[in-house]
mmCIF file of C-alpha atoms in Angstrom:
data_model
loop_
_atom_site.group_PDB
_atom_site.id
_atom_site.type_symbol
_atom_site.label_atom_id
_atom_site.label_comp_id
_atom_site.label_asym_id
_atom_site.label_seq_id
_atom_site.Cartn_x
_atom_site.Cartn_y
_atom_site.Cartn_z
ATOM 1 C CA UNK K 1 8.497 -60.013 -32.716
ATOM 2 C CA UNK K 2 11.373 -57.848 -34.300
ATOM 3 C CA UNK K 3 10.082 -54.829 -36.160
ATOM 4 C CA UNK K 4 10.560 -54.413 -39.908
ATOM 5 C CA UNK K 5 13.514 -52.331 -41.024
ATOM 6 C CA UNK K 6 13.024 -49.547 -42.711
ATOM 7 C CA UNK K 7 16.030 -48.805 -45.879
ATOM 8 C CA UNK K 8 16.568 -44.836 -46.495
ATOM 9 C CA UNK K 9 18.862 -43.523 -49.310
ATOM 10 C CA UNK K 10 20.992 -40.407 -48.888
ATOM 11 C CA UNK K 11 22.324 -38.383 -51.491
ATOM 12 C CA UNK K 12 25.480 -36.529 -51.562
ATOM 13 C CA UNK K 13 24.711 -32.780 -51.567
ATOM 14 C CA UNK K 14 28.659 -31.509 -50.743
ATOM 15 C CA UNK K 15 32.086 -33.171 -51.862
ATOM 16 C CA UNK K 16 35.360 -32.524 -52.587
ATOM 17 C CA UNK K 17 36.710 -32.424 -48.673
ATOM 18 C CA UNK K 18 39.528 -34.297 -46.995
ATOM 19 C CA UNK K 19 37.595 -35.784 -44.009
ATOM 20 C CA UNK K 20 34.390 -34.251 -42.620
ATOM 21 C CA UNK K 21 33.573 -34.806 -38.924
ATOM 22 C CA UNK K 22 31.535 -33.091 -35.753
ATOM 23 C CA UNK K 23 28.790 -32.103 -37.674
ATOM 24 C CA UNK K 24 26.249 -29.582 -35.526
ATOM 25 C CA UNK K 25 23.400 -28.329 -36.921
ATOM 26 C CA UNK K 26 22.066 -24.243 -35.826
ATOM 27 C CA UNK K 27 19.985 -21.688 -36.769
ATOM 28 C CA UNK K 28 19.563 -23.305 -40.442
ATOM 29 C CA UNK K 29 22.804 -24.325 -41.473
ATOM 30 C CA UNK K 30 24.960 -27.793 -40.432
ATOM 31 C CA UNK K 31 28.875 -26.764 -39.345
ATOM 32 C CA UNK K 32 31.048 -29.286 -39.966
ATOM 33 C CA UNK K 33 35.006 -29.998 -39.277
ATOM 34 C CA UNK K 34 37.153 -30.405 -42.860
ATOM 35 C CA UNK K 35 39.819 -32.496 -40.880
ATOM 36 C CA UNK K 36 43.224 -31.875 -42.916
ATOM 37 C CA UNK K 37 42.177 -28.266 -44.304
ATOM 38 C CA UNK K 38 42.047 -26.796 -41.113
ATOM 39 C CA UNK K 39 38.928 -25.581 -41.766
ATOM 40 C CA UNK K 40 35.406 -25.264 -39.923
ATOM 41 C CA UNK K 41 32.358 -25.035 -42.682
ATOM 42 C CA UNK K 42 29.074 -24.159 -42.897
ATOM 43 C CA UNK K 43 26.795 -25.381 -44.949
ATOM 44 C CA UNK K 44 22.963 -24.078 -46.256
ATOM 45 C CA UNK K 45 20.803 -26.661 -47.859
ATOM 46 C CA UNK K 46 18.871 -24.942 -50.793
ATOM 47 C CA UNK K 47 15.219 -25.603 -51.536
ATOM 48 C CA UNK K 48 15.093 -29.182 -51.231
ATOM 49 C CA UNK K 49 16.892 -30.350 -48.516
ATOM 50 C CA UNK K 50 18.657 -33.548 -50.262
ATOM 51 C CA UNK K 51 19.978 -31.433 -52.985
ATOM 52 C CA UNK K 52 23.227 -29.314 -53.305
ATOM 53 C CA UNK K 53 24.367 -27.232 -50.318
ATOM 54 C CA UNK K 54 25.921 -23.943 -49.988
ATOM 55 C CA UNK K 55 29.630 -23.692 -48.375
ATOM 56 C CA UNK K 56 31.647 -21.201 -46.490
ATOM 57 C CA UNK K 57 33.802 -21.174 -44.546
ATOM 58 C CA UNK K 58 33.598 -19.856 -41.255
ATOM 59 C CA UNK K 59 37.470 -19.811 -39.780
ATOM 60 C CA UNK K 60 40.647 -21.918 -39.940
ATOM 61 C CA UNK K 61 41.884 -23.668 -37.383
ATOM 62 C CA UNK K 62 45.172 -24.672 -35.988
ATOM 63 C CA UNK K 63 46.116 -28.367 -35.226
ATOM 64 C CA UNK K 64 43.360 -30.193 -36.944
ATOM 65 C CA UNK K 65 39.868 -29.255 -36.233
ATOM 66 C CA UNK K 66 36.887 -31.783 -34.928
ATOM 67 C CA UNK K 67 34.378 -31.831 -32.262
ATOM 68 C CA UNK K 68 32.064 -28.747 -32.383
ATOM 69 C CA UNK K 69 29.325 -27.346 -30.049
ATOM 70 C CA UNK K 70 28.339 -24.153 -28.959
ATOM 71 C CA UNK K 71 28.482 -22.398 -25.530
ATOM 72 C CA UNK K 72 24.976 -20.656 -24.231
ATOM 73 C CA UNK K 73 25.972 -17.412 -25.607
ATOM 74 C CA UNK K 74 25.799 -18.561 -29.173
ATOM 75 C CA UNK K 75 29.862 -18.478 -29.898
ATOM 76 C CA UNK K 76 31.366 -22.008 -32.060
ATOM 77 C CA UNK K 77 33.479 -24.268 -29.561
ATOM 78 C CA UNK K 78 35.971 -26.349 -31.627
ATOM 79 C CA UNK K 79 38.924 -28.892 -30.987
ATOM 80 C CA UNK K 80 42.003 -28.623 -31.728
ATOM 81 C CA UNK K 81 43.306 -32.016 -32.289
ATOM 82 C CA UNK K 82 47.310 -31.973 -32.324
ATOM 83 C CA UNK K 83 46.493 -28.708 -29.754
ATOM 84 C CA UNK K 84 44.662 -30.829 -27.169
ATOM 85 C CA UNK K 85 42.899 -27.908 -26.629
ATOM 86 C CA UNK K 86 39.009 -26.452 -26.787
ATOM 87 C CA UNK K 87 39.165 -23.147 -28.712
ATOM 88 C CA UNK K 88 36.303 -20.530 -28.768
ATOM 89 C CA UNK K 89 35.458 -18.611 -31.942
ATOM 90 C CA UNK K 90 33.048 -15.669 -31.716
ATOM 91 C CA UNK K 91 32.609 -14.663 -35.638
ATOM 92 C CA UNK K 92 35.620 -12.534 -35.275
ATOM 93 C CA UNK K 93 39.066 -14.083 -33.601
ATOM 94 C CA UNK K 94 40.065 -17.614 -32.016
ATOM 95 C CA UNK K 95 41.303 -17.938 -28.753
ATOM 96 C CA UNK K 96 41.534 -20.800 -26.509
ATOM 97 C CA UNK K 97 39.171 -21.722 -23.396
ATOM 98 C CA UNK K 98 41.320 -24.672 -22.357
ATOM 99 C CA UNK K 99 44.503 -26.670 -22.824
ATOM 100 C CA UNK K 100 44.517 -30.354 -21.708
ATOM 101 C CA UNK K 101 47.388 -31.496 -22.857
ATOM 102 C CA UNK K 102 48.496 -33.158 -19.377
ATOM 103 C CA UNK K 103 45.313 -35.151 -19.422
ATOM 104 C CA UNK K 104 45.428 -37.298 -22.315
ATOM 105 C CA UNK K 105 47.938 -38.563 -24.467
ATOM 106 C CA UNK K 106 45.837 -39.253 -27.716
ATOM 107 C CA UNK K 107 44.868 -36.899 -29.978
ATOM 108 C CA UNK K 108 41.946 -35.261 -29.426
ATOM 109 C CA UNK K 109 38.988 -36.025 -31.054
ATOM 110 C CA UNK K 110 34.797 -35.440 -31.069
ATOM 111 C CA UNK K 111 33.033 -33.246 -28.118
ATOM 112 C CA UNK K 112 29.748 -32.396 -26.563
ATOM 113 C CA UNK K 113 28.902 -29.304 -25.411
ATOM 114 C CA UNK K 114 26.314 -29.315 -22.733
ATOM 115 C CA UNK K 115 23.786 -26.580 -22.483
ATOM 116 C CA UNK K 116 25.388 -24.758 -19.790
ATOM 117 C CA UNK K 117 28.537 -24.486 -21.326
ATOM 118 C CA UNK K 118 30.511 -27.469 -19.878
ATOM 119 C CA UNK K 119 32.066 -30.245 -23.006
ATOM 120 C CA UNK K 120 32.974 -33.463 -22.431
ATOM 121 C CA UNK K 121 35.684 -34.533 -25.280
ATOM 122 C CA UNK K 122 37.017 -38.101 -26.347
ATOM 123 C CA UNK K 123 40.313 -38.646 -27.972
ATOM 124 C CA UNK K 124 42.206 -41.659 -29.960
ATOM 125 C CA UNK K 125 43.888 -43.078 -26.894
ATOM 126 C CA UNK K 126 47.269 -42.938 -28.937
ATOM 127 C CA UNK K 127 48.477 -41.188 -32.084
ATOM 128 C CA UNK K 128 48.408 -41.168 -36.252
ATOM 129 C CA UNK K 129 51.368 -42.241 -36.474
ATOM 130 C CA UNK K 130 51.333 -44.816 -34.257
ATOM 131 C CA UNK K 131 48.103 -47.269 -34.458
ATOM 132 C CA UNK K 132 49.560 -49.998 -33.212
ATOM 133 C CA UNK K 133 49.794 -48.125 -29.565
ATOM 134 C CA UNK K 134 46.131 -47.984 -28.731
ATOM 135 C CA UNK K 135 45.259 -47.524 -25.537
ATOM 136 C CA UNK K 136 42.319 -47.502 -23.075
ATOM 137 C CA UNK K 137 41.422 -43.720 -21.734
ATOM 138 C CA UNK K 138 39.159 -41.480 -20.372
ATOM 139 C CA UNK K 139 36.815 -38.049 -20.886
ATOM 140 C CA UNK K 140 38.382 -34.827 -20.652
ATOM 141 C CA UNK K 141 35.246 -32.351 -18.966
ATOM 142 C CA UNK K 142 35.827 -28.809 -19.466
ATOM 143 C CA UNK K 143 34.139 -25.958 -18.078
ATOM 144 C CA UNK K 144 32.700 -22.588 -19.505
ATOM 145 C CA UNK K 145 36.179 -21.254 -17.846
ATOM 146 C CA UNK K 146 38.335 -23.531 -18.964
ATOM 147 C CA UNK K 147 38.867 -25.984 -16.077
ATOM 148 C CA UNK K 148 39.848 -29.495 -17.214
ATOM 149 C CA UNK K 149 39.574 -33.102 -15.496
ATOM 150 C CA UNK K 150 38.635 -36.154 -16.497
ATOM 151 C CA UNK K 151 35.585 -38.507 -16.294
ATOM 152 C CA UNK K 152 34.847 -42.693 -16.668
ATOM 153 C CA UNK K 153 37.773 -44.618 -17.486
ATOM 154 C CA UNK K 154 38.950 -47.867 -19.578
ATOM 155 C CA UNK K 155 37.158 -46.162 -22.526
ATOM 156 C CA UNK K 156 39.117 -47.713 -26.136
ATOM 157 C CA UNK K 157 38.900 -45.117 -28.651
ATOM 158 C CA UNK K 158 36.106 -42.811 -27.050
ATOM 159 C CA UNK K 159 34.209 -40.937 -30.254
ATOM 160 C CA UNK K 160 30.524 -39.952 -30.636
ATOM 161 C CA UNK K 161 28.415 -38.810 -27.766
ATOM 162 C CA UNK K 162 25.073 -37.483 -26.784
ATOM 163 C CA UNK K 163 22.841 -37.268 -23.383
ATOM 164 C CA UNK K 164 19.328 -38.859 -23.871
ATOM 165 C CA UNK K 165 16.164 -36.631 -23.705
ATOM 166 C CA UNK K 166 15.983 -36.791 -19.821
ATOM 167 C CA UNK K 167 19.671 -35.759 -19.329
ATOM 168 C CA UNK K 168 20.053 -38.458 -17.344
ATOM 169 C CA UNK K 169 21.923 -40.549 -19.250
ATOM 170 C CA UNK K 170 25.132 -40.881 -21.354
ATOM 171 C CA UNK K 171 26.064 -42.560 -24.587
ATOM 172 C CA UNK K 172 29.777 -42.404 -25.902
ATOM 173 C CA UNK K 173 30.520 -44.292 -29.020
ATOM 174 C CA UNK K 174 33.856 -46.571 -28.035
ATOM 175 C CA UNK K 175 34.850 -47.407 -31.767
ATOM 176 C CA UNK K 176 37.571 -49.757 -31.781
ATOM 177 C CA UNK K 177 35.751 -52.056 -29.243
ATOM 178 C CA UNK K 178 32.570 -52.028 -31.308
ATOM 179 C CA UNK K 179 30.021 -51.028 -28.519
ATOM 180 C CA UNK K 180 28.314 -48.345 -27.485
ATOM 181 C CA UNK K 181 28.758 -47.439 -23.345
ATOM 182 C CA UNK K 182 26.309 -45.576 -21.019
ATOM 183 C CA UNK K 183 26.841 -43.887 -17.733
ATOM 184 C CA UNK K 184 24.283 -42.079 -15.920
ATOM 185 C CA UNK K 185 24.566 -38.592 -15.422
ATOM 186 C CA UNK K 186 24.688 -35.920 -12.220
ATOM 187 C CA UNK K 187 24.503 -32.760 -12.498
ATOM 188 C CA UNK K 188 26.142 -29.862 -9.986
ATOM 189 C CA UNK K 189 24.970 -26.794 -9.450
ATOM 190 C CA UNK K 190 27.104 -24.975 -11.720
ATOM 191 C CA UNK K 191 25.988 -27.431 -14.184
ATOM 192 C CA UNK K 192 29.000 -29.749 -14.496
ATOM 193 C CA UNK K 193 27.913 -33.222 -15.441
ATOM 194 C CA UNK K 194 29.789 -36.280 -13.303
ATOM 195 C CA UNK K 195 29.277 -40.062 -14.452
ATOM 196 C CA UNK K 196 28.394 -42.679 -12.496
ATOM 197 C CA UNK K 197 29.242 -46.360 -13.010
ATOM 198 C CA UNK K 198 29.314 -47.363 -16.571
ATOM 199 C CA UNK K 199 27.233 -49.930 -18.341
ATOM 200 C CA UNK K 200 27.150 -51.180 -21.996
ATOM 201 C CA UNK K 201 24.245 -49.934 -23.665
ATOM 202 C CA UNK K 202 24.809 -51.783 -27.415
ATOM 203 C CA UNK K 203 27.351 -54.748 -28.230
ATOM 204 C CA UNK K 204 28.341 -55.081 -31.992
ATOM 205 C CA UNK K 205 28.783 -58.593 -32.416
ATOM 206 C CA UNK K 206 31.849 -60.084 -29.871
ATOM 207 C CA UNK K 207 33.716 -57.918 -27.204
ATOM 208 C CA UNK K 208 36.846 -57.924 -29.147
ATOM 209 C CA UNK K 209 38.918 -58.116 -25.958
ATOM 210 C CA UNK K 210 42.134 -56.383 -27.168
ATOM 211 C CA UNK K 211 42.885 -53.007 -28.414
ATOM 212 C CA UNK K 212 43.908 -53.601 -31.753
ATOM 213 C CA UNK K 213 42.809 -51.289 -34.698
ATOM 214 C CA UNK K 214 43.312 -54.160 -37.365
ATOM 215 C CA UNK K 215 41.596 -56.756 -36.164
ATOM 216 C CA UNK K 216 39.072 -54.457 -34.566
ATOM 217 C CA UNK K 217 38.375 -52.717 -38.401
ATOM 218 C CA UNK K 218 39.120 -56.519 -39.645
ATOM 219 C CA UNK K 219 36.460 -58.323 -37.127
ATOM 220 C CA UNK K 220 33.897 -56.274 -35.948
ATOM 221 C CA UNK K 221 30.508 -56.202 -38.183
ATOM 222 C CA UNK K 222 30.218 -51.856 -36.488
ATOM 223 C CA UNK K 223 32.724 -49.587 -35.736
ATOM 224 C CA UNK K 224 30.441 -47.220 -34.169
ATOM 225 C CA UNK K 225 31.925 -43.856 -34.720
ATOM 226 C CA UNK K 226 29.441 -40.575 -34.480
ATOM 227 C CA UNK K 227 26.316 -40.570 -32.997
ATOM 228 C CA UNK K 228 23.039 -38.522 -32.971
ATOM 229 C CA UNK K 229 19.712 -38.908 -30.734
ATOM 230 C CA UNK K 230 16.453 -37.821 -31.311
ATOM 231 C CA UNK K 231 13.340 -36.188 -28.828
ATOM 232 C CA UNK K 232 12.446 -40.552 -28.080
ATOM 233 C CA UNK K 233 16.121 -41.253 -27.408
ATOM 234 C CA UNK K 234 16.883 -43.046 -30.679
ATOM 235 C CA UNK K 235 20.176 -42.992 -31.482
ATOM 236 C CA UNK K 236 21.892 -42.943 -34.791
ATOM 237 C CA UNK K 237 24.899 -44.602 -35.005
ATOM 238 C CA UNK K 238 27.832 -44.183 -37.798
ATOM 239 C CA UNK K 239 30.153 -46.701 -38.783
ATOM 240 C CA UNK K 240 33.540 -46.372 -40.297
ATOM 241 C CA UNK K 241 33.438 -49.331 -42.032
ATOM 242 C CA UNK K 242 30.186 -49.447 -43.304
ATOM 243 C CA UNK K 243 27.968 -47.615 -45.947
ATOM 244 C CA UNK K 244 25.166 -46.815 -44.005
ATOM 245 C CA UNK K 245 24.426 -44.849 -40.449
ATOM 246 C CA UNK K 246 21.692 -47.263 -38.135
ATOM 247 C CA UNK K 247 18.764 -46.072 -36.010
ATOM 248 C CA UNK K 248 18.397 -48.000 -33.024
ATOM 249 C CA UNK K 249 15.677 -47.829 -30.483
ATOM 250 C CA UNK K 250 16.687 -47.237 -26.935
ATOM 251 C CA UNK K 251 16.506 -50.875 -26.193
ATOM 252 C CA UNK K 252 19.120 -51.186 -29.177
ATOM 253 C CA UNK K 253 16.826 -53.009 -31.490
ATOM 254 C CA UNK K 254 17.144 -52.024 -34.951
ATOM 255 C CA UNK K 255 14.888 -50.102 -36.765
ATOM 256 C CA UNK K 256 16.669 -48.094 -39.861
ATOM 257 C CA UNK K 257 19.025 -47.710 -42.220
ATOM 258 C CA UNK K 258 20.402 -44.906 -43.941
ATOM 259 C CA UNK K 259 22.743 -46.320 -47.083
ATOM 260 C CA UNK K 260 25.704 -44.190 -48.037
ATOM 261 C CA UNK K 261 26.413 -46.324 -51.378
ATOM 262 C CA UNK K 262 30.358 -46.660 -51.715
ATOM 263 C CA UNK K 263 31.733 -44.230 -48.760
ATOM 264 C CA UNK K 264 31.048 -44.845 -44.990
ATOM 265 C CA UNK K 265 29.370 -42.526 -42.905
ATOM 266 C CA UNK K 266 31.968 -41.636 -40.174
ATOM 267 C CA UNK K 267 29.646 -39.027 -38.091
ATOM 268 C CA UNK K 268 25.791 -38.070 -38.392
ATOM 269 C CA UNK K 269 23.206 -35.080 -37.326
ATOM 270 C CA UNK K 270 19.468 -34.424 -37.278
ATOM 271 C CA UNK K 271 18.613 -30.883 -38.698
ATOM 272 C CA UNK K 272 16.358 -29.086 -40.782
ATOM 273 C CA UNK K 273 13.520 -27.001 -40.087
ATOM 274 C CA UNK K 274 11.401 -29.725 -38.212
ATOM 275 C CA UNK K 275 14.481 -32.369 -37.444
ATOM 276 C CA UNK K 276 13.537 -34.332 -40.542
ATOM 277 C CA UNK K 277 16.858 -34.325 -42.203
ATOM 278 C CA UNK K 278 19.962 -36.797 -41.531
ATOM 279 C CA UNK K 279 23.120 -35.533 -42.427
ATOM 280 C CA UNK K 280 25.807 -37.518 -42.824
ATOM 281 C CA UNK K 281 29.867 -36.794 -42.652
ATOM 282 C CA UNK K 282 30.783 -39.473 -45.483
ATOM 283 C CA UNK K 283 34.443 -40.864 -46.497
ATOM 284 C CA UNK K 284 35.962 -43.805 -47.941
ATOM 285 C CA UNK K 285 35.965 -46.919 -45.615
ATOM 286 C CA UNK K 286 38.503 -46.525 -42.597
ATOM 287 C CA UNK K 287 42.166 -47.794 -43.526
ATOM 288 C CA UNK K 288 41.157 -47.552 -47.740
ATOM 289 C CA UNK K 289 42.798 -44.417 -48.533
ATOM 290 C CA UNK K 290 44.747 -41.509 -46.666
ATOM 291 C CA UNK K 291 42.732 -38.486 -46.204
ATOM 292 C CA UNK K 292 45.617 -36.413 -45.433
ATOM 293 C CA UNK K 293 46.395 -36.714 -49.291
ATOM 294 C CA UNK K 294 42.650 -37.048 -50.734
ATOM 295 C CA UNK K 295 39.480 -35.239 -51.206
ATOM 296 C CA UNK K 296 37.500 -38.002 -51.330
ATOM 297 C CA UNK K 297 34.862 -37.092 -48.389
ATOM 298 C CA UNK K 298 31.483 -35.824 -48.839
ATOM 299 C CA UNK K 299 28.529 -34.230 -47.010
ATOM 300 C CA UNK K 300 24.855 -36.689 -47.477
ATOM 301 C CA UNK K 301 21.758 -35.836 -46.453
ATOM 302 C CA UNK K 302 18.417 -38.145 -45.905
ATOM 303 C CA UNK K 303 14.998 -37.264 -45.337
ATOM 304 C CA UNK K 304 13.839 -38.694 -42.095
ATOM 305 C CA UNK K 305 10.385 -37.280 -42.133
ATOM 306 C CA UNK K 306 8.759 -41.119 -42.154
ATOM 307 C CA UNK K 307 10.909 -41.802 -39.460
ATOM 308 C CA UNK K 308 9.601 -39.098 -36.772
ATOM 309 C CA UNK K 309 6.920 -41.305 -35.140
ATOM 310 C CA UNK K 310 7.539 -41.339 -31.737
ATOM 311 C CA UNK K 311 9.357 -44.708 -29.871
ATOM 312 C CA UNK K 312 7.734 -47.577 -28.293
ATOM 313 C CA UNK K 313 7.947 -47.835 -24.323
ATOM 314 C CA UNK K 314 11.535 -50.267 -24.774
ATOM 315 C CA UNK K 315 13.534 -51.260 -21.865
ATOM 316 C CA UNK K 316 17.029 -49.700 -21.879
ATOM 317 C CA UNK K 317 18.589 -53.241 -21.896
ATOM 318 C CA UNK K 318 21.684 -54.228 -23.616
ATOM 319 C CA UNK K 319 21.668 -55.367 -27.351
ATOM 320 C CA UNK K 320 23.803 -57.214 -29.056
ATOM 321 C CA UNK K 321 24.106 -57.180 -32.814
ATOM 322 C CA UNK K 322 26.084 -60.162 -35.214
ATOM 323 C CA UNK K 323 26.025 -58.478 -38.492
#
């Protein structure tokens, strides 16, 4: 017996930005990437937590901002997109941990930051200006000194990722093929995490079996995009097309929805004071306006408090989802 679905409504407590991404939530406030500003921001919900937030802004960065983390002593770990490059700021200066330019071809895109300091960072697997040229690609792994590789392969359009309560486990959002992959995890001494053989964890309706961003955006019922996971390894899943974020257990079943009204939620976190609040990074749907030229994006937030109760004992077996 499928479980009921519970139906959440966010609120926009933020707008006016060109495209918000990478959102991280520490030490009370949610940073966020403003993609064609340049900018990273902050922001501090007031009293109630689904109301209007206070911005700053807390540097600018060259080359496009977007995946954030933060290394173990506290400093902000952005990506430089056009850069291909991880870039350190520590409240005062930037300067840059790692260039990877000879890895990838894409542009670079969202990141996790592990909690000894290594990231693992996806990319587009071709350029803006050239959609059409999608390509399949791989992880660039970085570490605290700025040594890059790769890790897993044949990934199309690698994008959200997190590691599941046990660190045992991998989950990397692969957008344009409408599924989300898993790789289990070991871990070196030093703390550098190296994947094993990969496995799909959730299906959105038919393995598209080309790399295509049209008929990917055109056919797909999810273009999973950011994700977020919580202490019983449910995952939250954006979708660039759609105007809501889903929680899935970690058998993939179903078991929330967050609705974003008109704008799609392109990347999602779990904050507040006791991890009861969704935020979501919302914009127009993906191909419906150019956000290089727009200020259309907003920051929403949810209260997740009813939705804290702790998972079921689910298999980890692969879902598949039609609509």
């Amino acid at each position: 017996m499928r479980p009921s679905v519970t139906t959440v409504h966010a609120a926009p407590v933020a707008s006016g930005f060109t495209f918000l991404e990478g959102p991280r939530w520490r030490d009370g406030e949610l940073f966020a990437s403003d993609f064609y500003s340049g900018r990273v921001l902050a922001f501090r919900p007031g009293r109630s937590p689904d109301t209007g937030h206070e911005v700053r802004t807390v540097c600018e960065v060259p080359g496009r901002p977007s995946g954030l983390g933060f290394a173990p002593d506290g400093s902000l770990l952005i990506v430089s997109m056009l850069e291909r490059a991880m870039l350190r700021w520590d409240g005062r200066a930037l300067t840059t941990v790692a260039r990877f330019g000879h890895l990838i071809e894409g542009v670079a895109n969202d990141m996790l930051v592990t909690e000894s300091g290594w990231a693992l960072i996806g990319n587009f697997g071709n350029t803006d200006a050239e959609p059409d040229s999608l390509r399949e690609t791989a992880l660039v792994r970085v570490s605290p000194d700025g040594r890059a590789d790769l890790q897993g392969d044949g990934l199309v359009f690698p994008n959200g990722m997190v590691l599941t309560a046990d660190r045992r486990r991998l989950l990397v959002a692969e957008t344009f093929a409408g599924r989300v992959s898993s790789w289990p995890v070991a871990w070196s001494r030093d703390g550098a995490p190296t994947l094993g053989e990969r496995g799909v964890w959730k299906q959105f309706g038919s393995p598209p079996g080309h790399l295509d961003i049209e008929r990917a955006t055109r056919e797909l019922p999810v273009l999973p995009d950011g994700l977020a996971i919580d202490a019983h390894d449910r995952v939250w899943v954006a979708s660039s097309t759609g105007h809501g974020a889903r929680l899935l257990a970690p058998d993939g079943t179903l078991l929330a929805l967050v609705e974003t009204g008109g704008l799609s939620p392109y990347a999602v976190a779990i904050g507040g004071a006791d991890q009861s609040l969704l935020h979501l990074c919302c914009s127009p749907p993906l191909g419906t306006v150019d956000p290089a030229v727009t200020t259309e994006s907003a920051l929403y937030a949810a209260d997740i408090s009813a939705l804290r109760r702790p998972a079921s004992r689910a298999s980890r077996a692969p879902g598949k989802e039609t609509s």
